[in-house]
């Protein structure tokens, strides 16, 4: 007889496990970025020259009593103009060093600028136009008004020499003292003749000196 056929295999249960995901490809190796460059050092400060006198001029313009300014160099006040001055052109002298940093603080008490006046000195020509230009707040002035601050560096150039001082007038030499006038010699006045003194009588003659008497002889 023929062998009986083998029973059929049971069906495979459906797998509930998620399909295995493929691993992502490894990223390509990146080259390390170079380190950032260090910041460049600030430029060295300009060397300062010896102090010198500089002339400052403020040109003519109306309403001069409203204008004032202060010049600071290396943090120190070197020149200024108070308010209430004249509208005519004015000159000032500032002592500063070439290469020093300066700040010019300009003020107009009314607030309408300097009416065309210019500030000239230390290689700068500065104007103060109408408001809405570059006005700043007060830098120490208590009164209200409009202000402008201008920063600059004293240039390395020969400063304008100050006006020459007129030479001092020599004092007139006083004449030497004159000796007192000589007086004519005075003749001595003749003295009156002396009257002869009365003669005194001669002193009496002294008595004669007698020899001493011999001693008596003894009796015989």
Coordinates of C-alpha atoms in Angstrom, one line a residue:
X1 CA 0.0 0.0 0.0
X2 CA 1.0 3.6 -0.7
X3 CA 2.1 5.7 2.4
X4 CA -0.4 8.3 3.5
X5 CA 0.5 11.9 2.7
X6 CA 1.9 14.1 5.4
X7 CA -0.5 16.5 7.0
X8 CA -0.2 20.1 5.7
X9 CA 1.9 22.5 7.7
X10 CA 0.0 25.1 9.6
X11 CA 0.0 28.6 8.1
X12 CA 2.6 31.1 9.5
X13 CA 1.2 33.6 11.7
X14 CA 1.6 37.1 10.4
X15 CA 4.5 38.8 12.2
X16 CA 3.4 41.9 14.2
X17 CA 7.0 43.2 14.7
X18 CA 7.8 46.3 12.7
X19 CA 10.2 45.8 9.9
X20 CA 13.7 46.5 10.8
X21 CA 14.7 50.0 9.8
X22 CA 18.0 50.6 8.0
X23 CA 20.6 52.6 9.9
X24 CA 21.3 56.0 8.4
X25 CA 24.5 56.3 6.7
X26 CA 27.3 57.7 8.8
X27 CA 27.9 61.4 8.0
X28 CA 31.1 62.2 6.2
X29 CA 33.9 63.5 8.5
X30 CA 34.0 67.3 8.5
X31 CA 37.2 69.2 8.6
X32 CA 37.5 71.2 11.8
X33 CA 36.9 74.9 11.3
X34 CA 39.9 77.1 11.9
X35 CA 39.8 79.1 15.2
X36 CA 38.4 82.6 15.0
X37 CA 41.0 85.3 14.5
X38 CA 41.8 87.3 17.6
X39 CA 40.5 90.9 17.3
X40 CA 43.0 93.3 16.0
X41 CA 44.5 95.5 18.7
X42 CA 43.4 99.1 18.8
X43 CA 45.7 101.5 17.0
X44 CA 48.3 103.0 19.3
X45 CA 47.6 106.5 20.5
X46 CA 49.3 109.2 18.7
X47 CA 52.4 110.5 20.4
X48 CA 52.0 113.9 22.0
X49 CA 54.3 116.8 21.2
X50 CA 55.4 119.5 23.6
X51 CA 52.7 122.0 24.7
X52 CA 52.4 125.1 22.5
X53 CA 50.2 128.1 22.3
X54 CA 47.3 128.1 19.8
X55 CA 45.2 131.1 18.7
X56 CA 41.4 130.7 18.7
X57 CA 39.2 133.2 16.8
X58 CA 35.4 133.6 17.0
X59 CA 34.1 135.6 14.0
X60 CA 31.6 138.5 14.2
X61 CA 27.9 137.7 14.2
X62 CA 24.8 139.3 15.8
X63 CA 23.5 138.3 19.2
X64 CA 27.0 137.7 20.6
X65 CA 25.8 137.7 24.2
X66 CA 24.0 134.4 23.6
X67 CA 27.2 132.5 22.6
X68 CA 29.7 130.7 24.9
X69 CA 32.0 127.7 24.6
X70 CA 34.5 125.6 26.5
X71 CA 37.5 123.7 25.1
X72 CA 38.7 120.6 26.9
X73 CA 42.0 118.9 25.8
X74 CA 43.2 115.7 27.6
X75 CA 40.3 116.2 30.0
X76 CA 41.4 119.6 31.1
X77 CA 39.9 123.0 30.3
X78 CA 42.4 125.0 28.2
X79 CA 40.2 127.9 27.0
X80 CA 36.6 129.2 27.2
X81 CA 34.4 132.1 26.4
X82 CA 31.7 133.1 28.8
X83 CA 28.2 134.2 27.7
X84 CA 27.2 137.9 27.6
X85 CA 30.2 139.0 25.5
X86 CA 30.3 141.2 22.5
X87 CA 29.1 140.5 18.9
X88 CA 32.5 141.6 17.5
X89 CA 35.3 139.2 16.5
X90 CA 37.3 137.9 19.5
X91 CA 40.6 136.1 20.0
X92 CA 41.7 133.7 22.7
X93 CA 44.8 131.6 23.4
X94 CA 44.9 127.9 24.3
X95 CA 47.8 125.8 25.5
X96 CA 47.6 122.2 24.1
X97 CA 49.9 119.4 22.9
X98 CA 49.8 118.1 19.3
X99 CA 48.2 114.6 19.2
X100 CA 46.0 115.4 22.3
X101 CA 42.2 114.6 22.0
X102 CA 40.0 117.7 22.5
X103 CA 36.3 118.3 22.8
X104 CA 34.7 121.6 22.0
X105 CA 31.4 122.3 23.8
X106 CA 29.4 125.1 22.2
X107 CA 26.3 126.7 23.6
X108 CA 23.7 129.2 22.5
X109 CA 21.4 130.3 25.3
X110 CA 18.5 131.3 22.9
X111 CA 18.6 128.0 21.0
X112 CA 18.9 129.3 17.4
X113 CA 22.6 128.6 16.7
X114 CA 25.4 131.1 16.4
X115 CA 23.9 133.1 13.6
X116 CA 26.7 132.4 11.2
X117 CA 29.6 132.9 13.7
X118 CA 32.5 130.4 13.3
X119 CA 35.0 129.0 15.8
X120 CA 38.5 128.7 14.3
X121 CA 41.5 127.2 16.0
X122 CA 43.8 124.2 16.4
X123 CA 43.3 123.2 12.8
X124 CA 39.4 123.3 13.0
X125 CA 36.7 125.5 11.6
X126 CA 33.4 124.8 13.4
X127 CA 30.0 126.3 12.8
X128 CA 26.9 126.2 14.9
X129 CA 23.9 126.1 12.6
X130 CA 20.2 126.1 13.4
X131 CA 18.9 123.4 15.7
X132 CA 18.3 119.8 14.5
X133 CA 21.9 119.4 13.5
X134 CA 24.0 117.6 16.2
X135 CA 22.8 119.1 19.4
X136 CA 23.6 117.5 22.7
X137 CA 22.4 118.0 26.2
X138 CA 24.0 120.2 28.7
X139 CA 27.6 119.3 29.7
X140 CA 27.6 121.3 33.0
X141 CA 25.8 124.5 32.1
X142 CA 22.8 125.0 34.2
X143 CA 20.9 127.4 32.0
X144 CA 18.6 125.9 29.3
X145 CA 19.7 126.3 25.7
X146 CA 21.1 124.4 22.7
X147 CA 24.4 122.7 22.7
X148 CA 26.8 121.2 20.3
X149 CA 29.8 118.9 21.0
X150 CA 32.7 118.5 18.5
X151 CA 35.6 116.1 19.1
X152 CA 39.0 116.3 17.3
X153 CA 42.7 115.8 17.7
X154 CA 45.2 118.5 17.8
X155 CA 47.1 118.3 14.5
X156 CA 50.9 118.0 14.3
X157 CA 51.6 121.3 12.6
X158 CA 53.3 124.5 13.7
X159 CA 50.9 126.4 15.8
X160 CA 50.0 130.0 15.1
X161 CA 52.4 132.0 17.2
X162 CA 50.8 134.3 19.6
X163 CA 50.9 138.1 18.9
X164 CA 54.3 139.5 19.8
X165 CA 54.5 141.3 23.0
X166 CA 55.5 144.9 22.5
X167 CA 59.0 145.5 23.9
X168 CA 59.0 147.2 27.3
X169 CA 59.9 150.8 27.1
X170 CA 63.3 151.5 28.8
X171 CA 63.0 153.5 32.0
X172 CA 64.7 156.9 31.6
X173 CA 67.9 156.9 33.6
X174 CA 67.7 159.3 36.5
X175 CA 70.6 161.8 36.5
X176 CA 73.2 161.1 39.2
X177 CA 72.7 163.2 42.3
X178 CA 74.5 166.5 42.1
X179 CA 76.8 167.4 45.0
X180 CA 75.7 170.3 47.1
X181 CA 77.0 173.7 45.9
X182 CA 80.2 174.7 47.5
X183 CA 80.0 177.6 49.9
X184 CA 82.6 180.3 49.8
X185 CA 85.1 180.1 52.6
X186 CA 84.2 182.3 55.5
X187 CA 87.0 184.5 56.8
X188 CA 87.4 184.0 60.5
X189 CA 86.3 187.0 62.4
X190 CA 89.1 188.8 64.2
X191 CA 89.1 188.1 67.9
X192 CA 89.3 191.2 70.1
X193 CA 92.7 191.8 71.7
X194 CA 93.1 190.5 75.1
X195 CA 93.6 193.1 77.9
X196 CA 96.8 192.5 79.8
X197 CA 96.2 190.9 83.2
X198 CA 97.3 193.0 86.2
X199 CA 100.7 192.1 87.5
X200 CA 100.8 190.4 90.9
X201 CA 103.3 191.6 93.5
X202 CA 106.3 189.4 93.8
X203 CA 106.2 187.1 96.9
X204 CA 108.2 188.2 99.9
X205 CA 111.7 186.9 100.1
X206 CA 112.3 183.9 102.3
X207 CA 114.3 184.5 105.5
X208 CA 118.0 183.4 105.3
X209 CA 118.8 180.0 106.7
X210 CA 121.1 180.4 109.7
X211 CA 123.7 177.6 110.4
X212 CA 123.1 175.7 113.5
X213 CA 124.8 177.0 116.7
X214 CA 127.6 174.7 118.0
X215 CA 126.9 172.8 121.2
X216 CA 128.2 174.4 124.4
X217 CA 131.6 173.2 125.5
X218 CA 131.9 171.4 128.8
X219 CA 133.4 173.3 131.8
X220 CA 137.0 172.6 132.6

